[in-house]
Coordinates of C-alpha atoms and ligand atoms in Angstrom, one line a residue:
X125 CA -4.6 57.7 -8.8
X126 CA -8.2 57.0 -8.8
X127 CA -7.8 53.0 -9.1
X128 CA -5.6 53.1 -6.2
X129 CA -8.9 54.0 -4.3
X130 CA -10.1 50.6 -4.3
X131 CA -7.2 49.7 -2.5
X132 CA -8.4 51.2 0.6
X133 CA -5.0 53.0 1.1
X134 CA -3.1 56.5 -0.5
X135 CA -0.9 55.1 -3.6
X136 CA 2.9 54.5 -3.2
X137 CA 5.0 56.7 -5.6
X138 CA 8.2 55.5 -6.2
X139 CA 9.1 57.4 -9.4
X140 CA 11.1 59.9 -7.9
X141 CA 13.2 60.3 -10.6
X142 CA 10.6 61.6 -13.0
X143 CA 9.4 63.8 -10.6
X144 CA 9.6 65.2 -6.7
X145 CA 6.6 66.0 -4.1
X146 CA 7.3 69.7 -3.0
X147 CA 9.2 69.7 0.1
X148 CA 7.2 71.3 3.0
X149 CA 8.0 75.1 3.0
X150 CA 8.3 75.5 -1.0
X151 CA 5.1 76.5 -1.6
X152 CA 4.8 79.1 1.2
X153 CA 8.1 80.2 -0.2
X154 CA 6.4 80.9 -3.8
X155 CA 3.0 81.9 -2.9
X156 CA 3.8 85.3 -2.3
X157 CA 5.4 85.6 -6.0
X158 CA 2.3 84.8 -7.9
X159 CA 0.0 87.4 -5.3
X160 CA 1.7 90.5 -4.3
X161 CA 4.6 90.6 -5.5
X162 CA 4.6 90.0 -9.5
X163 CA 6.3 92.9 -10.8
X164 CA 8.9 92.6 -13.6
X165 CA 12.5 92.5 -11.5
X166 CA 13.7 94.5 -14.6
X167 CA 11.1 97.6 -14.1
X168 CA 12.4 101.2 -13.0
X169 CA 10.3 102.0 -10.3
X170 CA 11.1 101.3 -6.8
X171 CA 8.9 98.1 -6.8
X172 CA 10.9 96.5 -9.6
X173 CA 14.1 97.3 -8.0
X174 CA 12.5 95.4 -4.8
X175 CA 11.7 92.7 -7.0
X176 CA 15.2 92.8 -8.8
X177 CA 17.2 92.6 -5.1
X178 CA 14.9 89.2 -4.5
X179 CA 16.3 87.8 -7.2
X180 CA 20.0 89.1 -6.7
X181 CA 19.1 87.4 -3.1
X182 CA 17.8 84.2 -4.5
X183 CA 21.0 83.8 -6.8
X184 CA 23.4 84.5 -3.8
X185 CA 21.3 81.8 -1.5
X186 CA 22.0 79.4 -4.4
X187 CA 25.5 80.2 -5.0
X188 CA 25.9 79.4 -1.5
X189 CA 24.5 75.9 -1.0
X190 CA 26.7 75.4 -4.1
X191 CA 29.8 76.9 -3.0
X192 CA 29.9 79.1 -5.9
X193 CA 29.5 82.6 -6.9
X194 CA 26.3 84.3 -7.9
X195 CA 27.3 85.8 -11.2
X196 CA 27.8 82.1 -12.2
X197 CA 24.0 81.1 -11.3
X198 CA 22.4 81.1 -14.7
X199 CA 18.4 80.6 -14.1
X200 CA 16.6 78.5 -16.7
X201 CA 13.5 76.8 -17.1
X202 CA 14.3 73.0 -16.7
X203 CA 16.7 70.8 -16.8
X204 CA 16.8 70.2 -19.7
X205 CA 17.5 74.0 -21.0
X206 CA 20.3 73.9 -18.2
X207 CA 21.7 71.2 -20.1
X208 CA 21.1 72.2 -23.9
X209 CA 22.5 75.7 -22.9
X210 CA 25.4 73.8 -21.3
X211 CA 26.3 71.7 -24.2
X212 CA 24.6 73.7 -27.2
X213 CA 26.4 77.1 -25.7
X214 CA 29.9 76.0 -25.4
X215 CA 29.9 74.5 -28.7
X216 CA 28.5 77.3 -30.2
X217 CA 31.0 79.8 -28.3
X218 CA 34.0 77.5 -29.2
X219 CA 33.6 76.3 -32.4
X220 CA 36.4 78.4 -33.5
X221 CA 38.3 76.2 -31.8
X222 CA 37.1 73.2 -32.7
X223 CA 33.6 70.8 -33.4
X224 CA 34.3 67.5 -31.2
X225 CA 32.3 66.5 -28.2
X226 CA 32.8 63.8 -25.7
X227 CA 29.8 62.2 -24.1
X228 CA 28.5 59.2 -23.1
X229 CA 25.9 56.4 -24.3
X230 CA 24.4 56.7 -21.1
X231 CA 23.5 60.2 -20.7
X232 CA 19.8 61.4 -20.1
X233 CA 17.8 62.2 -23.8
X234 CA 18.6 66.1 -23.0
X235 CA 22.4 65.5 -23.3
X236 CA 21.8 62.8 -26.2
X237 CA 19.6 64.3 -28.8
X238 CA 21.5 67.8 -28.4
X239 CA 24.0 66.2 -29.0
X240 CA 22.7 64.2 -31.7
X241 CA 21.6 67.7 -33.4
X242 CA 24.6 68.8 -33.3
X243 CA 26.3 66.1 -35.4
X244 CA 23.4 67.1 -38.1
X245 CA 25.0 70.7 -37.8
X246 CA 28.5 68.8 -38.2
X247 CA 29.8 68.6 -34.9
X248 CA 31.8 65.6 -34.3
X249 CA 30.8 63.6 -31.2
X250 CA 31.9 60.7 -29.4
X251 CA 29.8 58.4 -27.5
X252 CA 31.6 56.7 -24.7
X253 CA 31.1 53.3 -23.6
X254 CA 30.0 52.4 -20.1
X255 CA 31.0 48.9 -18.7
X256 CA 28.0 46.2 -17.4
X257 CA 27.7 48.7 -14.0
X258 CA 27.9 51.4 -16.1
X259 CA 30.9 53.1 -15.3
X260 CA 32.4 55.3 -17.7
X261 CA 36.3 54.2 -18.5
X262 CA 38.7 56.0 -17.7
X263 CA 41.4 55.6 -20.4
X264 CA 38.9 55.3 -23.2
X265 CA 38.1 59.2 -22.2
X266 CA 41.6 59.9 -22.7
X267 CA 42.2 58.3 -25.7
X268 CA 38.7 60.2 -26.9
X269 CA 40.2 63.8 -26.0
X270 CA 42.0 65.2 -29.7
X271 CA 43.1 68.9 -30.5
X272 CA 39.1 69.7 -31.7
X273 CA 38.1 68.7 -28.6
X274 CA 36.0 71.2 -26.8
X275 CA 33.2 69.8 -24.7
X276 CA 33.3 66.9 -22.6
X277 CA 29.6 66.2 -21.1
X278 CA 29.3 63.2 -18.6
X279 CA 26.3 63.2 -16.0
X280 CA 27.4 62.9 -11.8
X281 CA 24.9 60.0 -11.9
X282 CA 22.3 58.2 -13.4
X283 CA 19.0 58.9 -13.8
X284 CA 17.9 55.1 -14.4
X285 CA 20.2 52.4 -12.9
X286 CA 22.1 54.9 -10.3
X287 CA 25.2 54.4 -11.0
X288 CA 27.6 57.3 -10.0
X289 CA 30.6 58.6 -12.1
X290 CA 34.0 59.7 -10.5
X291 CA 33.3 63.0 -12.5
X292 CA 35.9 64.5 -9.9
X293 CA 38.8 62.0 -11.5
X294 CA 37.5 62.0 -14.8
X295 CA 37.4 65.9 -15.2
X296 CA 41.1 65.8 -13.8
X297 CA 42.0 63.9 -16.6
X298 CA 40.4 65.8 -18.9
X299 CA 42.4 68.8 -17.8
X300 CA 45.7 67.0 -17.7
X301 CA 45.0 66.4 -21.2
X302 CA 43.7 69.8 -22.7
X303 CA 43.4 72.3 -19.8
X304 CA 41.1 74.3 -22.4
X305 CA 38.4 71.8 -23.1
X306 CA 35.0 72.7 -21.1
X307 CA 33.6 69.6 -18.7
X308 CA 30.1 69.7 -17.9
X309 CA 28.0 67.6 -15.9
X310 CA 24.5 66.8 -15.6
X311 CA 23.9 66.6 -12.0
X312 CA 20.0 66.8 -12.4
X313 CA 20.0 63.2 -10.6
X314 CA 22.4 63.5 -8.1
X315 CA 20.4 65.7 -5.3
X316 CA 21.2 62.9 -2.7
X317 CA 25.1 63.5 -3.4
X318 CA 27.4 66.9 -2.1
X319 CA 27.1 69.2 -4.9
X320 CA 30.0 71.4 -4.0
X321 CA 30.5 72.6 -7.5
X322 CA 34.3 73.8 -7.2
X323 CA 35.2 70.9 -5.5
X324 CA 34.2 68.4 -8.4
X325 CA 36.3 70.0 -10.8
X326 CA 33.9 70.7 -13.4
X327 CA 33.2 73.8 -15.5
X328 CA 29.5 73.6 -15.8
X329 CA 27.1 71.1 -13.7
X330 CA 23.2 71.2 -14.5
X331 CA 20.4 71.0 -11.7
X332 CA 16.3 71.0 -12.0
X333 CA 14.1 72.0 -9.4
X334 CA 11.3 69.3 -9.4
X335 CA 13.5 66.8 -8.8
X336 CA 14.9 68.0 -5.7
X337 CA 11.2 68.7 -4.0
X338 CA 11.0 72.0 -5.7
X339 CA 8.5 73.7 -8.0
X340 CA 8.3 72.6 -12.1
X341 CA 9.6 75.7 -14.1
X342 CA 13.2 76.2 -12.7
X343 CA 16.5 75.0 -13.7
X344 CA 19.9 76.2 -13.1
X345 CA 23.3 76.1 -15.0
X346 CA 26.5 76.7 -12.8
X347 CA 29.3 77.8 -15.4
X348 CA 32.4 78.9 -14.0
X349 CA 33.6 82.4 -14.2
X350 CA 35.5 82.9 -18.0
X351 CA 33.4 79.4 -19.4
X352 CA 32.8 80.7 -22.9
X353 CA 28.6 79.9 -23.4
X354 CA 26.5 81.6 -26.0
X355 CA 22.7 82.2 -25.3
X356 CA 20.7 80.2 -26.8
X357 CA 17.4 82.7 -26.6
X358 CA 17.8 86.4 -28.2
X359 CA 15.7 89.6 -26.8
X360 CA 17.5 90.9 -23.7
X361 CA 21.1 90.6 -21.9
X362 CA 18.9 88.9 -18.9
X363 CA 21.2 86.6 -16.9
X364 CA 24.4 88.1 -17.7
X365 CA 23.3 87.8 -21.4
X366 CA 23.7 84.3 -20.9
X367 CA 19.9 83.4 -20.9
X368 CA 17.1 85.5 -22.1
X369 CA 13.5 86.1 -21.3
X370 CA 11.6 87.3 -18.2
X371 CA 12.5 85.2 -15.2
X372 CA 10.2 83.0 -13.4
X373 CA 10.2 84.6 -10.0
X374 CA 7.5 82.2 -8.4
X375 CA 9.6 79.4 -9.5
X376 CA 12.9 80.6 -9.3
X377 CA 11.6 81.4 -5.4
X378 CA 10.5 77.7 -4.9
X379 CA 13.8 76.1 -6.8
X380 CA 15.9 78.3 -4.2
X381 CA 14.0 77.1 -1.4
X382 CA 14.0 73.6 -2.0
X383 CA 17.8 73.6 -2.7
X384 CA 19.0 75.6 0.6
X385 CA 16.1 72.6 2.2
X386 CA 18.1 69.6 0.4
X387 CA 21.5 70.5 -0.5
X388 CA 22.7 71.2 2.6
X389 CA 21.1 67.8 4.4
X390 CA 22.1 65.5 1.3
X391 CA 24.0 63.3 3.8
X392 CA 21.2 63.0 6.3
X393 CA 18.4 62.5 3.6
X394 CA 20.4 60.0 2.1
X395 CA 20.9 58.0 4.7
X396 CA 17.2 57.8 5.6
X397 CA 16.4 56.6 2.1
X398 CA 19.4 54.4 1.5
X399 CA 17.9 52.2 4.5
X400 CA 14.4 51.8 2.6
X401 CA 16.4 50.8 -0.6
X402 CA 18.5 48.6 0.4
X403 CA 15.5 46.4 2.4
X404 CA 14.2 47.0 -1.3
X405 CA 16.8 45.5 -3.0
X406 CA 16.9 42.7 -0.2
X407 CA 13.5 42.2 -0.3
X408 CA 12.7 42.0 -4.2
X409 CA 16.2 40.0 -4.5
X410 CA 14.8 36.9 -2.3
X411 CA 11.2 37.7 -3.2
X412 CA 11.2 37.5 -6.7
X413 CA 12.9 34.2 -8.7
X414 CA 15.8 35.8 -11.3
X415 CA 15.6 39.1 -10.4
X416 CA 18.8 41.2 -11.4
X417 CA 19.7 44.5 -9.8
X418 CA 21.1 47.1 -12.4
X419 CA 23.8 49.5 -12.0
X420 CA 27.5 49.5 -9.8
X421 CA 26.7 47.5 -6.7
X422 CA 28.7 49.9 -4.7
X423 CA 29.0 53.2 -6.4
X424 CA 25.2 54.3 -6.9
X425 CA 22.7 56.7 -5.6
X426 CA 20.4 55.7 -2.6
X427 CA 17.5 56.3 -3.9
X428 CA 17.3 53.9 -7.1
X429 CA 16.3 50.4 -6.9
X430 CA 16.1 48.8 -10.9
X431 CA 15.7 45.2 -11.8
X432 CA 15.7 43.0 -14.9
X433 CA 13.1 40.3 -14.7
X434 CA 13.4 37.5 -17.0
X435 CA 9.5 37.0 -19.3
X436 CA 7.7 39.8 -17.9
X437 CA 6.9 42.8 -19.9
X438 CA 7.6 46.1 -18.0
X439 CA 4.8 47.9 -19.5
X440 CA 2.2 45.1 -18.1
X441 CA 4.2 45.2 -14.8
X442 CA 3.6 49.2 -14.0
X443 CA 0.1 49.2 -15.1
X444 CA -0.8 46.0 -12.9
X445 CA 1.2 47.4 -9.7
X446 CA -0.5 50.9 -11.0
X447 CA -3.6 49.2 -10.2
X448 CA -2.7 48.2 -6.9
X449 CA -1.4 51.5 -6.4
X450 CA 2.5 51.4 -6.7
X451 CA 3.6 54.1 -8.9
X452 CA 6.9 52.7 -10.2
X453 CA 8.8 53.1 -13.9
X454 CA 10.5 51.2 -16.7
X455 CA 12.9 51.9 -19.0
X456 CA 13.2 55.1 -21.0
X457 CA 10.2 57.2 -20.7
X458 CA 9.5 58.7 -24.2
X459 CA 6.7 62.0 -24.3
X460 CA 4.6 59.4 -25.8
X461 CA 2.8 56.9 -24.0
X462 CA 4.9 54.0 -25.1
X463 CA 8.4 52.5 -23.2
X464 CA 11.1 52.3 -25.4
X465 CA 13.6 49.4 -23.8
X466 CA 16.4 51.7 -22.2
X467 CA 19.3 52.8 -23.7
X468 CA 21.1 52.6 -20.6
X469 CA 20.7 49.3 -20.1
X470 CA 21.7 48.6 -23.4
X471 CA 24.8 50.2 -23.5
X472 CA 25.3 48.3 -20.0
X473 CA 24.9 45.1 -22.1
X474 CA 21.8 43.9 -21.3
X475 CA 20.0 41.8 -23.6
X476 CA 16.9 43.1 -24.9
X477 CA 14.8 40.8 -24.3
X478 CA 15.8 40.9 -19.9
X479 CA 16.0 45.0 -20.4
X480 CA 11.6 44.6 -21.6
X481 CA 11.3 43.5 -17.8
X482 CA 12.7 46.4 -16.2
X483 CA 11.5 48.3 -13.1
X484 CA 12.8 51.0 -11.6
X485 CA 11.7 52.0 -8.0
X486 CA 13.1 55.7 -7.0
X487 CA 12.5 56.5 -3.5
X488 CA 12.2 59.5 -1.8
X489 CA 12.2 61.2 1.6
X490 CA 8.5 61.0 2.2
X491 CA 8.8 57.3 1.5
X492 CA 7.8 54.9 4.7
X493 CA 8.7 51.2 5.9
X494 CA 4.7 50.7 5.5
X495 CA 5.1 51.4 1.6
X496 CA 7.6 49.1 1.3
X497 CA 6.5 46.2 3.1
X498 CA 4.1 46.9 0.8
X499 CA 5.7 46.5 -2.4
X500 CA 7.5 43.8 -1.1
X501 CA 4.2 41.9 -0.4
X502 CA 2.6 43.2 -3.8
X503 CA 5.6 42.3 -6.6
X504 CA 6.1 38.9 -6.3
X505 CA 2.6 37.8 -6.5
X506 CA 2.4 40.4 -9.3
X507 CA 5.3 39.1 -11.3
X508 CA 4.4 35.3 -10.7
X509 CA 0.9 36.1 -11.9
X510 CA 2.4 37.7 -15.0
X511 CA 4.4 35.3 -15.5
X512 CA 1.6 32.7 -15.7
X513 CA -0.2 34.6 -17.9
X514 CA 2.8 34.2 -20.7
X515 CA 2.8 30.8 -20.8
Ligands
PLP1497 C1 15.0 64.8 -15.3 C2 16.4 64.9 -15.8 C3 16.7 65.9 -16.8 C4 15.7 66.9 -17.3 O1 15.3 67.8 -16.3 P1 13.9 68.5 -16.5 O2 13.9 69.6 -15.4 O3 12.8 67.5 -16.3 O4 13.8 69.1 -17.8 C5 18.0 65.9 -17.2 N1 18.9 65.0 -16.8 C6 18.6 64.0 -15.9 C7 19.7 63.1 -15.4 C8 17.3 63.9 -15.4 O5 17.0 63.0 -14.5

C-alpha cells in the first residue's frame, strides 16, 4: 500500500471479492467480545449462561435476515468450512444411499477440490458445463441426476466473472427429479442478491463474513431442518452436533452484525454499486482497444467488472496498476503467489492465451465516482504501455 504513497492519494481497492472493509458498526459490535465478555458460552456459572443467550441471540438475529430458523444456523469458521461441511457432510451422512455428486466446472476451489477428494475416496462426481456466459444448463442437470445421486452443489453466483445462476429453477428441477437428493449452494458471492433462504428452494446455502463487510473468522451454513449432515470436527455436540469446537464469539458477533447491516439493504447497496460498474464497464469498453467483458451480460452481480485483454499479461497488469495504486485481481488466486489462468473462464471457453489478460475489478460500497474516473484515466495508458513493451 506503501507504493501507492507516491501517488499523492489513498489506494483504490477494487478486489472486493477477495475480501470486504468492515462495515462501520462491526467492530464496535465485536469489541466488547474480545474485553469483557470472553467467557466460554458453554460454562455453568451465571456468566457463561449470559454468554450462551448472546449467542442463542446472535443465531436468532441471523435466522431472521435469512428467513430461516435458528436451529438451522450452523456457525463455522469460513467459507470455506461452510461449504466443505455442506458438501463433505451430506455425502458422508448419505452415502448409504448413494456416492454421486453434481457440481459444476465453475464452482469456487472450496466446492472443487472437496469435491475432487472425494472422487479419491470414490465418490462419483459430475462436473457440469457452463455455456460462454457461464450459465449452468438446465437439461444437462437433469440428465446428470441418477438413483446414486445425493448432492447437487451449484454456487448462487460467481465469484470471478459474476454471472448469476437461476439456483431457484434449477433446484426445482432437481426436486422434480429425486425429491431426496440434497441441493446446496454457495452463496459466499452473492451478498448484493436477496438471500431469503426458503424462498430459493435449496437445502443448504453457504455464507462468509469478510465478504459481506464483516470480521475474518466467521462462516455460516444454513441446512434445512431434517438435511442429513455429519460433522466434520469430533470433541463436543457444539452446534447441534453439527460442528465442533469453541465458538468464536468476537467474530460470530461481527459476522451477525454485518449481515443484519447488508442483508436487509441488498437492493439499495446494489443499486449504488451497479451505477459505478456499469460507468466501469462503459468506460474500460471505449477506453481500452479489444477489451472483452466476461460473464452473462444481463444476469450477473453488480459489483463485478472482468475483462479479457488481448497480449497483456494479467500478472504485469496488477502489479503496474498496484503501483499506481489500483488494487484490482486476475484470474484464480492460488495460496501461492502465482495466478493460475482461471478455470472459470476456461470452462466459459476462453482461449488461454485471452484468459492470461484478465482483470477483474469488484466494487464495493465504499467505492467513489473519484476512484473510478480514476481507473478509467489509469488503464488504458497502462495497458497500451504494456502492450508496447511486448512487441
Ligand atoms: C471467498 C469465497 C469462498 C471462501 O470463503 P472464505 O470465507 O474466504 O473461506 C467460497 N466461495 C466463494 C464463491 C467465495 O467467493
Amino acid at each position: 500500500m506503501n507504493q501507492s504513497a507516491s501517488t499523492g492519494s489513498a489506494p483504490v481497492y477494487l478486489d472486493h471479492t477477495a475480501t470486504t472493509p468492515l462495515a462501520p458498526g462491526v467492530f464496535e459490535a465485536m469489541a466488547p467480545y474480545f474485553t469483557e465478555k470472553w467467557l466460554s458460552p458453554s460454562g455453568l456459572y451465571r456468566g457463561g449462561r449470559g454468554m450462551k443467550r448472546e449467542l442463542d441471540d446472535a443465531r436468532r438475529r441471523v435466522a431472521a435476515v435469512l428467513g430461516s430458523e435458528p436451529a438451522e444456523i450452523v456457525f463455522t469458521s469460513s467459507g470455506t468450512e461452510s461449504v466443505n461441511l455442506a458438501v463433505r457432510g451430506v455425502a458422508l451422512a448419505s452415502q448409504h444411499r448413494g456416492r454421486h455428486i453434481v457440481t459444476t466446472q465453475i464452482e469456487h476451489r472450496a466446492v472443487i477440490d472437496t469435491a475432487k477428494h472425494l472422487e479419491k475416496q470414490g465418490w462419483r462426481v459430475t462436473y457440469l458445463p457452463v455455456d460462454e456466459h457461464g450459465l449452468v444448463d438446465g437439461d444437462s442437470l437433469d440428465a446428470a441426476i441418477s438413483d446414486d445421486t445425493v448432492l447437487v452443489s451449484i454456487m448462487l453466483a460467481n465469484n470471478e466473472v459474476g454471472t448469476v445462476q437461476p439456483v431457484r429453477e434449477l433446484a426445482r428441477r432437481v426436486k422434480a427429479r429425486r425429491p431426496t437428493v440434497a441441493f446446496h449452494t454457495d452463496a459466499v458471492a452473492a451478498g448484493f442478491l436477496p438471500l431469503d433462504a426458503g424462498a430459493l428452494g435449496v437445502d443448504l446455502l453457504s455464507l462468509s463474513s469478510h465478504k459481506v463487510g464483516g470480521p475474518k473468522g466467521a462462516g455460516l451454513l444454513w441446512a434445512r431442518r431434517g438435511v442429513l449432515l455429519q460433522s466434520l470436527l469430533t470433541g463436543d455436540d457444539r452446534e447441534r452436533g453439527r460442528r465442533s469446537g469453541q465458538e468464536d464469539v468476537p467474530a460470530i458477533m461481527g459476522m451477525t452484525r454485518a449481515l443484519e447491516l447488508a442483508l436487509p439493504t441488498h437492493a439499495e447497496r446494489a443499486n449504488a454499486v451497479a451505477d459505478l460498474t456499469a460507468r466501469l464497464i462503459t468506460g474500460i469498453c471505449d477506453g481500452v482497444p479489444g477489451a472483452q467483458l466476461t460473464g452473462h451480460p444481463t444476469d450477473r452481480l453488480p459489483h463485478i467488472a472482468s475483462f479479457c485483454f488481448e497480449r497483456v499479461d494479467g500478472e504485469a497488469l496488477l502489479q503496474a496498476l498496484d503501483v499506481q495504486g489500483i488494487l484490482a485481481a486476475s484470474g484464480s488466486a492460488c495460496s501461492s503467489a502465482t495466478l493460475e489462468p482461471s478455470h472459470v473462464l476456461k470452462a466459459m471457453g476462453v482461449p488461454t492465451a485471452l484468459a492470461e489478460g484478465n482483470l477483474r475489478l469488484s466494487l464495493g460500497v465504499e467505492n467513489t465516482e473519484a476512484e473510478v474516473a480514476r481507473v478509467l484515466d489509469v488503464l488504458p495508458r497502462v495497458v497500451e504501455r504494456l502492450r508496447a513493451l511486448r512487441r
